[in-house]
Amino acid sequence: MQLGLIGLGKMGANMRTRIERGGHTVVGYDPRPEVSDVASMADMVSALEAPRAVWIMVPSGEPTQQCVAQLAELLAPGDVVVDGGNSRYTDDAPHAKMLGDKGIGYLDCGVSGGVWGLENGYGLMVGGSDADVDRLMPIFDALRPEGERADGFVHAGPVGAGHYAKMVHNGIEYGLMHAYGEGYALLTAEPLIADVEGTMRAWTHGTVIRSWLLDLLVRALQEDPGLTEISDYTPDSGEGRWTVEEAIRHAVPANVISAALFARFASREKDGSPALKAVSALRNQFGGHAMHNTAGKNVGETGTPTPNSPKSAPPN
């Protein structure tokens, strides 16, 4: 199958490689000529055989909206567009209408897996029509984890459902990371604990709190014992806020997710929280997000896992 892919950053470039490993042809476009297969979005569309499928992997908001608007002019009836970025689910219906008015299909796909997805596969949450989902299944199958027991895919519902599912997923992620961060802070505060990293490493096998995130926190502590090079300044990319807003709209108590979000806000007002240092380190480990060092500068942004990365870690 052919696929046009717009956006070849940390996630997009790895997704291109994994899709090509699955036997498909990817024509990638990125404003950076050194990574792009073509010179323009129009050239990408021209290189694809009709009916075309184009996957958008760019930042949410205005960049995604501009891509959808351009594709509405470049594509033809029978083509389909997939928004695989972290768009807010409320953007999906307008995008689907803009394209649908011209006979172009639309799917929203929440993608989880960070910089580890190339080797381990991605978790995919898709919204849209049955026909459009069925058409893109060869691509979804190439991206999701392999093996008889692997799943990593859901057709969550109509347009908007994929991004809604990914939003809640990321809200849960906030709470999980902060719980691990608070546990790390308690261990470092207690003089009885002589080996903090070893204690957390012991939790990674056989315990009820073992997880990929815990594996990554142990890895971060092995790379930087005591997390001395990391500030506790922790950004948020929006999904946690949106999850809390949805909890308010539905009158669903979301105490843990809300507290984790507010803790991130608090981290920007002072420095020195071990819990938030752990959260910052985890964001870097699974997603390659930049951390702030103790001088307040961005450090540690990564695009691919290091050679000693765990090979069996599932997507987040």
Coordinates of C-alpha atoms in Angstrom, one line a residue:
M1 CA 0.0 0.0 0.0
Q2 CA 1.1 3.6 -0.6
L3 CA 0.9 6.2 2.1
G4 CA 1.7 9.9 2.1
L5 CA 3.2 11.0 5.4
I6 CA 3.4 14.7 6.5
G7 CA 5.8 15.4 9.3
L8 CA 9.0 13.5 9.8
G9 CA 10.0 14.4 13.3
K10 CA 10.8 12.1 16.2
M11 CA 7.5 10.1 15.8
G12 CA 6.9 10.5 12.1
A13 CA 10.4 9.4 10.9
N14 CA 10.2 6.2 13.0
M15 CA 6.7 5.5 11.8
R16 CA 7.8 5.8 8.2
T17 CA 10.6 3.3 8.8
R18 CA 8.2 0.8 10.5
I19 CA 5.6 1.1 7.8
E20 CA 8.2 0.5 5.1
R21 CA 9.5 -2.5 7.0
G22 CA 5.9 -3.8 6.7
G23 CA 6.3 -3.8 3.0
H24 CA 4.5 -0.6 2.2
T25 CA 5.6 2.5 0.2
V26 CA 5.8 5.8 2.1
V27 CA 6.2 9.2 0.4
G28 CA 7.2 11.6 3.2
Y29 CA 7.0 15.3 3.2
D30 CA 8.6 17.6 5.8
P31 CA 9.6 21.3 5.5
R32 CA 13.2 20.2 6.3
P33 CA 14.6 19.1 2.9
E34 CA 17.3 16.9 4.5
V35 CA 14.6 14.4 5.7
S36 CA 11.9 14.9 3.1
D37 CA 11.3 12.7 0.1
V38 CA 9.7 15.5 -2.0
A39 CA 9.9 19.2 -2.2
S40 CA 6.3 20.1 -1.4
M41 CA 3.0 18.7 -0.2
A42 CA 1.7 19.0 -3.8
D43 CA 4.6 16.8 -5.0
M44 CA 3.8 14.3 -2.4
V45 CA 0.2 14.1 -3.6
S46 CA 1.3 13.8 -7.2
A47 CA 3.6 10.9 -6.3
L48 CA 0.7 8.8 -4.9
E49 CA -1.7 6.7 -7.0
A50 CA -5.4 7.4 -6.6
P51 CA -7.2 6.7 -4.4
R52 CA -4.7 8.2 -2.0
A53 CA -4.1 7.9 1.7
V54 CA -2.3 10.7 3.6
W55 CA -1.3 10.6 7.2
I56 CA -0.6 13.9 9.1
M57 CA 1.9 13.8 11.9
V58 CA 2.5 17.4 12.9
P59 CA 1.8 19.5 16.1
S60 CA -1.8 20.0 17.1
G61 CA -3.7 23.2 16.5
E62 CA -2.8 25.6 13.7
P63 CA -0.1 23.4 12.0
T64 CA -2.6 20.5 11.7
Q65 CA -5.4 22.8 10.6
Q66 CA -3.2 24.3 7.8
C67 CA -2.3 20.8 6.6
V68 CA -6.0 19.7 6.5
A69 CA -6.9 22.9 4.6
Q70 CA -4.1 22.3 2.1
L71 CA -5.0 18.7 1.6
A72 CA -8.7 19.6 1.0
E73 CA -7.5 21.5 -2.1
L74 CA -4.9 19.0 -3.3
L75 CA -6.7 15.7 -2.8
A76 CA -9.6 14.3 -4.8
P77 CA -12.9 12.4 -4.0
G78 CA -12.2 8.9 -2.7
D79 CA -8.9 9.9 -1.0
V80 CA -8.6 9.7 2.8
V81 CA -6.7 11.7 5.4
V82 CA -5.5 10.4 8.8
D83 CA -4.7 12.9 11.6
G84 CA -2.3 11.0 13.8
G85 CA -1.1 13.9 15.9
N86 CA -2.3 14.9 19.4
S87 CA -5.1 17.1 18.1
R88 CA -8.0 17.9 20.5
Y89 CA -11.0 15.7 19.6
T90 CA -13.2 18.8 19.1
D91 CA -11.1 19.7 16.0
D92 CA -11.9 16.4 14.3
A93 CA -15.6 17.1 13.3
P94 CA -14.7 20.4 11.5
H95 CA -11.8 18.7 9.8
A96 CA -14.0 15.8 8.7
K97 CA -16.6 18.2 7.4
M98 CA -14.0 20.3 5.5
L99 CA -12.7 17.2 3.7
G100 CA -16.1 15.4 3.5
D101 CA -17.6 18.3 1.5
K102 CA -15.1 17.4 -1.2
G103 CA -15.7 13.7 -1.0
I104 CA -12.5 13.0 1.0
G105 CA -12.6 10.6 4.0
Y106 CA -11.1 11.4 7.4
L107 CA -9.8 9.4 10.3
D108 CA -8.4 10.6 13.7
C109 CA -5.8 8.3 15.2
G110 CA -4.3 8.6 18.6
V111 CA -0.8 7.2 18.5
S112 CA 1.1 6.1 21.6
G113 CA 4.6 4.6 21.7
G114 CA 7.0 7.5 21.7
V115 CA 10.5 7.0 20.5
W116 CA 10.2 3.3 21.3
G117 CA 7.5 2.6 18.7
L118 CA 9.9 1.9 15.9
E119 CA 11.0 -1.4 17.5
N120 CA 8.1 -2.2 19.8
G121 CA 5.1 -1.0 17.8
Y122 CA 2.5 1.7 18.5
G123 CA -0.8 1.7 20.3
L124 CA -3.4 3.0 18.0
M125 CA -6.8 4.5 18.8
V126 CA -8.9 5.3 15.7
G127 CA -12.1 7.2 15.1
G128 CA -14.0 7.3 11.8
S129 CA -16.1 5.2 9.4
D130 CA -15.8 1.4 9.1
A131 CA -15.0 1.7 5.4
D132 CA -12.1 4.1 5.9
V133 CA -10.7 2.1 8.9
D134 CA -10.8 -1.1 6.8
R135 CA -9.0 0.6 4.0
L136 CA -6.2 1.7 6.3
M137 CA -5.9 -1.6 8.2
P138 CA -2.7 -2.6 6.3
I139 CA -1.0 0.5 7.7
F140 CA -2.4 0.1 11.2
D141 CA -1.2 -3.5 11.1
A142 CA 2.3 -2.5 10.2
L143 CA 2.4 0.1 13.0
R144 CA 0.9 -1.9 15.9
P145 CA 2.9 -4.5 17.9
E146 CA 3.4 -7.9 16.4
G147 CA 2.7 -11.3 17.8
E148 CA -0.3 -13.5 18.5
R149 CA -1.1 -11.9 21.8
A150 CA -0.3 -8.4 20.6
D151 CA -3.2 -6.0 20.2
G152 CA -2.5 -2.3 20.3
F153 CA -5.4 -1.3 18.1
V154 CA -9.0 -0.2 18.6
H155 CA -11.6 1.3 16.3
A156 CA -12.9 3.4 19.2
G157 CA -15.9 4.9 17.4
P158 CA -16.9 7.6 14.9
V159 CA -14.8 10.7 14.1
G160 CA -13.3 12.2 17.3
A161 CA -13.3 8.9 19.2
G162 CA -9.6 8.2 18.5
H163 CA -8.3 11.5 19.8
Y164 CA -10.7 11.4 22.7
A165 CA -9.3 8.0 23.7
K166 CA -5.7 9.2 23.4
M167 CA -6.5 12.3 25.5
V168 CA -7.8 10.1 28.3
H169 CA -4.8 7.8 27.9
N170 CA -2.4 10.7 28.3
G171 CA -4.4 12.0 31.3
I172 CA -3.9 8.5 33.0
E173 CA -0.2 8.8 32.1
Y174 CA 0.0 12.0 34.1
G175 CA -1.3 10.3 37.2
L176 CA 0.9 7.2 36.8
M177 CA 4.1 9.2 36.3
H178 CA 3.4 11.4 39.3
A179 CA 2.7 8.4 41.6
Y180 CA 6.1 6.9 40.6
G181 CA 7.6 10.3 41.2
E182 CA 6.1 10.6 44.7
G183 CA 7.3 7.1 45.5
Y184 CA 10.8 8.1 44.4
A185 CA 10.7 11.2 46.5
L186 CA 9.7 9.2 49.6
L187 CA 12.6 6.7 49.1
T188 CA 15.1 9.5 48.7
A189 CA 13.8 11.2 51.9
E190 CA 14.2 8.1 54.1
P191 CA 17.7 7.5 55.5
L192 CA 17.0 3.8 55.9
I193 CA 16.9 3.3 52.1
A194 CA 20.5 3.0 51.1
D195 CA 19.9 2.0 47.4
V196 CA 17.0 3.9 45.9
E197 CA 17.6 2.8 42.3
G198 CA 18.0 -0.8 43.4
T199 CA 14.8 -0.6 45.3
M200 CA 12.9 0.6 42.3
R201 CA 14.6 -1.9 40.1
A202 CA 13.4 -4.7 42.5
W203 CA 9.8 -3.5 41.9
T204 CA 10.1 -4.1 38.1
H205 CA 9.7 -7.9 38.4
G206 CA 6.9 -9.8 40.2
T207 CA 5.3 -6.8 41.9
V208 CA 1.8 -5.4 41.2
I209 CA 3.2 -2.0 40.4
R210 CA 5.6 -3.2 37.7
S211 CA 5.2 -1.4 34.3
W212 CA 7.1 0.0 31.4
L213 CA 7.1 3.4 33.0
L214 CA 8.8 2.0 36.1
D215 CA 11.4 0.3 33.8
L216 CA 12.1 3.7 32.3
L217 CA 12.4 5.5 35.6
V218 CA 15.0 2.9 36.7
R219 CA 16.8 3.5 33.4
A220 CA 16.8 7.2 34.0
L221 CA 18.2 6.7 37.5
Q222 CA 21.0 4.5 36.1
E223 CA 21.9 7.2 33.6
D224 CA 21.7 10.0 36.2
P225 CA 21.8 8.8 39.8
G226 CA 19.8 11.2 41.9
L227 CA 18.6 13.0 38.8
T228 CA 21.1 15.7 39.7
E229 CA 21.2 17.1 36.1
I230 CA 17.4 17.6 35.8
S231 CA 15.3 20.5 37.0
D232 CA 11.8 19.7 38.3
Y233 CA 10.3 22.1 35.7
T234 CA 7.8 20.0 33.9
P235 CA 5.9 21.2 30.8
D236 CA 2.5 19.9 29.7
S237 CA 1.5 19.5 26.1
G238 CA -2.2 19.9 26.6
E239 CA -3.8 16.5 26.9
G240 CA -3.9 16.5 30.7
R241 CA -5.7 19.9 30.7
W242 CA -8.2 18.6 28.2
T243 CA -8.8 15.5 30.2
V244 CA -9.5 17.5 33.3
E245 CA -11.9 19.8 31.4
E246 CA -13.7 16.7 30.1
A247 CA -14.0 15.4 33.7
I248 CA -15.6 18.6 34.7
R249 CA -17.9 18.6 31.7
H250 CA -19.1 15.0 32.5
A251 CA -19.0 15.5 36.3
V252 CA -16.6 12.6 36.6
P253 CA -14.2 12.8 39.6
A254 CA -10.6 12.8 38.3
N255 CA -8.7 13.6 41.5
V256 CA -5.4 11.9 40.6
I257 CA -5.2 13.3 37.1
S258 CA -6.1 16.8 38.3
A259 CA -3.5 16.7 41.1
A260 CA -0.8 15.5 38.7
L261 CA -1.6 18.3 36.3
F262 CA -1.6 21.0 39.0
A263 CA 1.7 19.6 40.3
R264 CA 3.2 20.3 36.9
F265 CA 2.0 23.9 37.1
A266 CA 3.6 24.1 40.6
S267 CA 6.9 22.8 39.3
R268 CA 7.3 26.0 37.2
E269 CA 7.2 28.2 40.3
K270 CA 10.1 26.7 42.2
D271 CA 12.9 24.1 41.9
G272 CA 13.9 21.1 43.9
S273 CA 11.0 18.6 43.9
P274 CA 12.4 15.0 43.5
A275 CA 8.9 13.8 42.4
L276 CA 8.8 16.3 39.5
K277 CA 12.4 15.5 38.5
A278 CA 11.3 11.9 38.2
V279 CA 8.3 13.0 36.0
S280 CA 10.5 15.1 33.8
A281 CA 13.0 12.2 33.4
L282 CA 10.1 9.9 32.5
R283 CA 8.8 12.2 29.8
N284 CA 12.2 12.3 28.3
Q285 CA 12.6 8.5 28.5
F286 CA 9.4 7.5 26.7
G287 CA 8.8 10.5 24.4
G288 CA 12.2 12.1 23.9
H289 CA 10.7 15.4 25.3
A290 CA 13.3 18.0 26.3
M291 CA 14.1 18.4 30.0
H292 CA 15.2 21.5 31.8
N293 CA 18.6 21.3 33.5
T294 CA 19.3 23.0 36.8
A295 CA 20.4 26.2 34.8
G296 CA 16.9 26.3 33.3
K297 CA 18.0 25.3 29.7
N298 CA 16.5 22.5 27.6
V299 CA 18.6 19.3 27.7
G300 CA 18.2 15.7 26.8
E301 CA 15.9 15.9 23.8
T302 CA 16.1 12.6 22.0
G303 CA 14.7 11.2 18.8
T304 CA 15.5 7.5 19.1
P305 CA 16.2 5.1 22.0
T306 CA 19.8 4.5 22.9
P307 CA 21.4 1.1 21.9
N308 CA 20.9 -0.4 25.3
S309 CA 17.2 0.4 25.3
P310 CA 15.0 -2.4 26.5
K311 CA 13.7 -4.3 23.5
S312 CA 10.6 -5.8 25.1
A313 CA 9.0 -2.6 26.4
P314 CA 5.4 -2.3 25.3
P315 CA 4.1 1.0 23.9
N316 CA 2.8 3.5 26.5

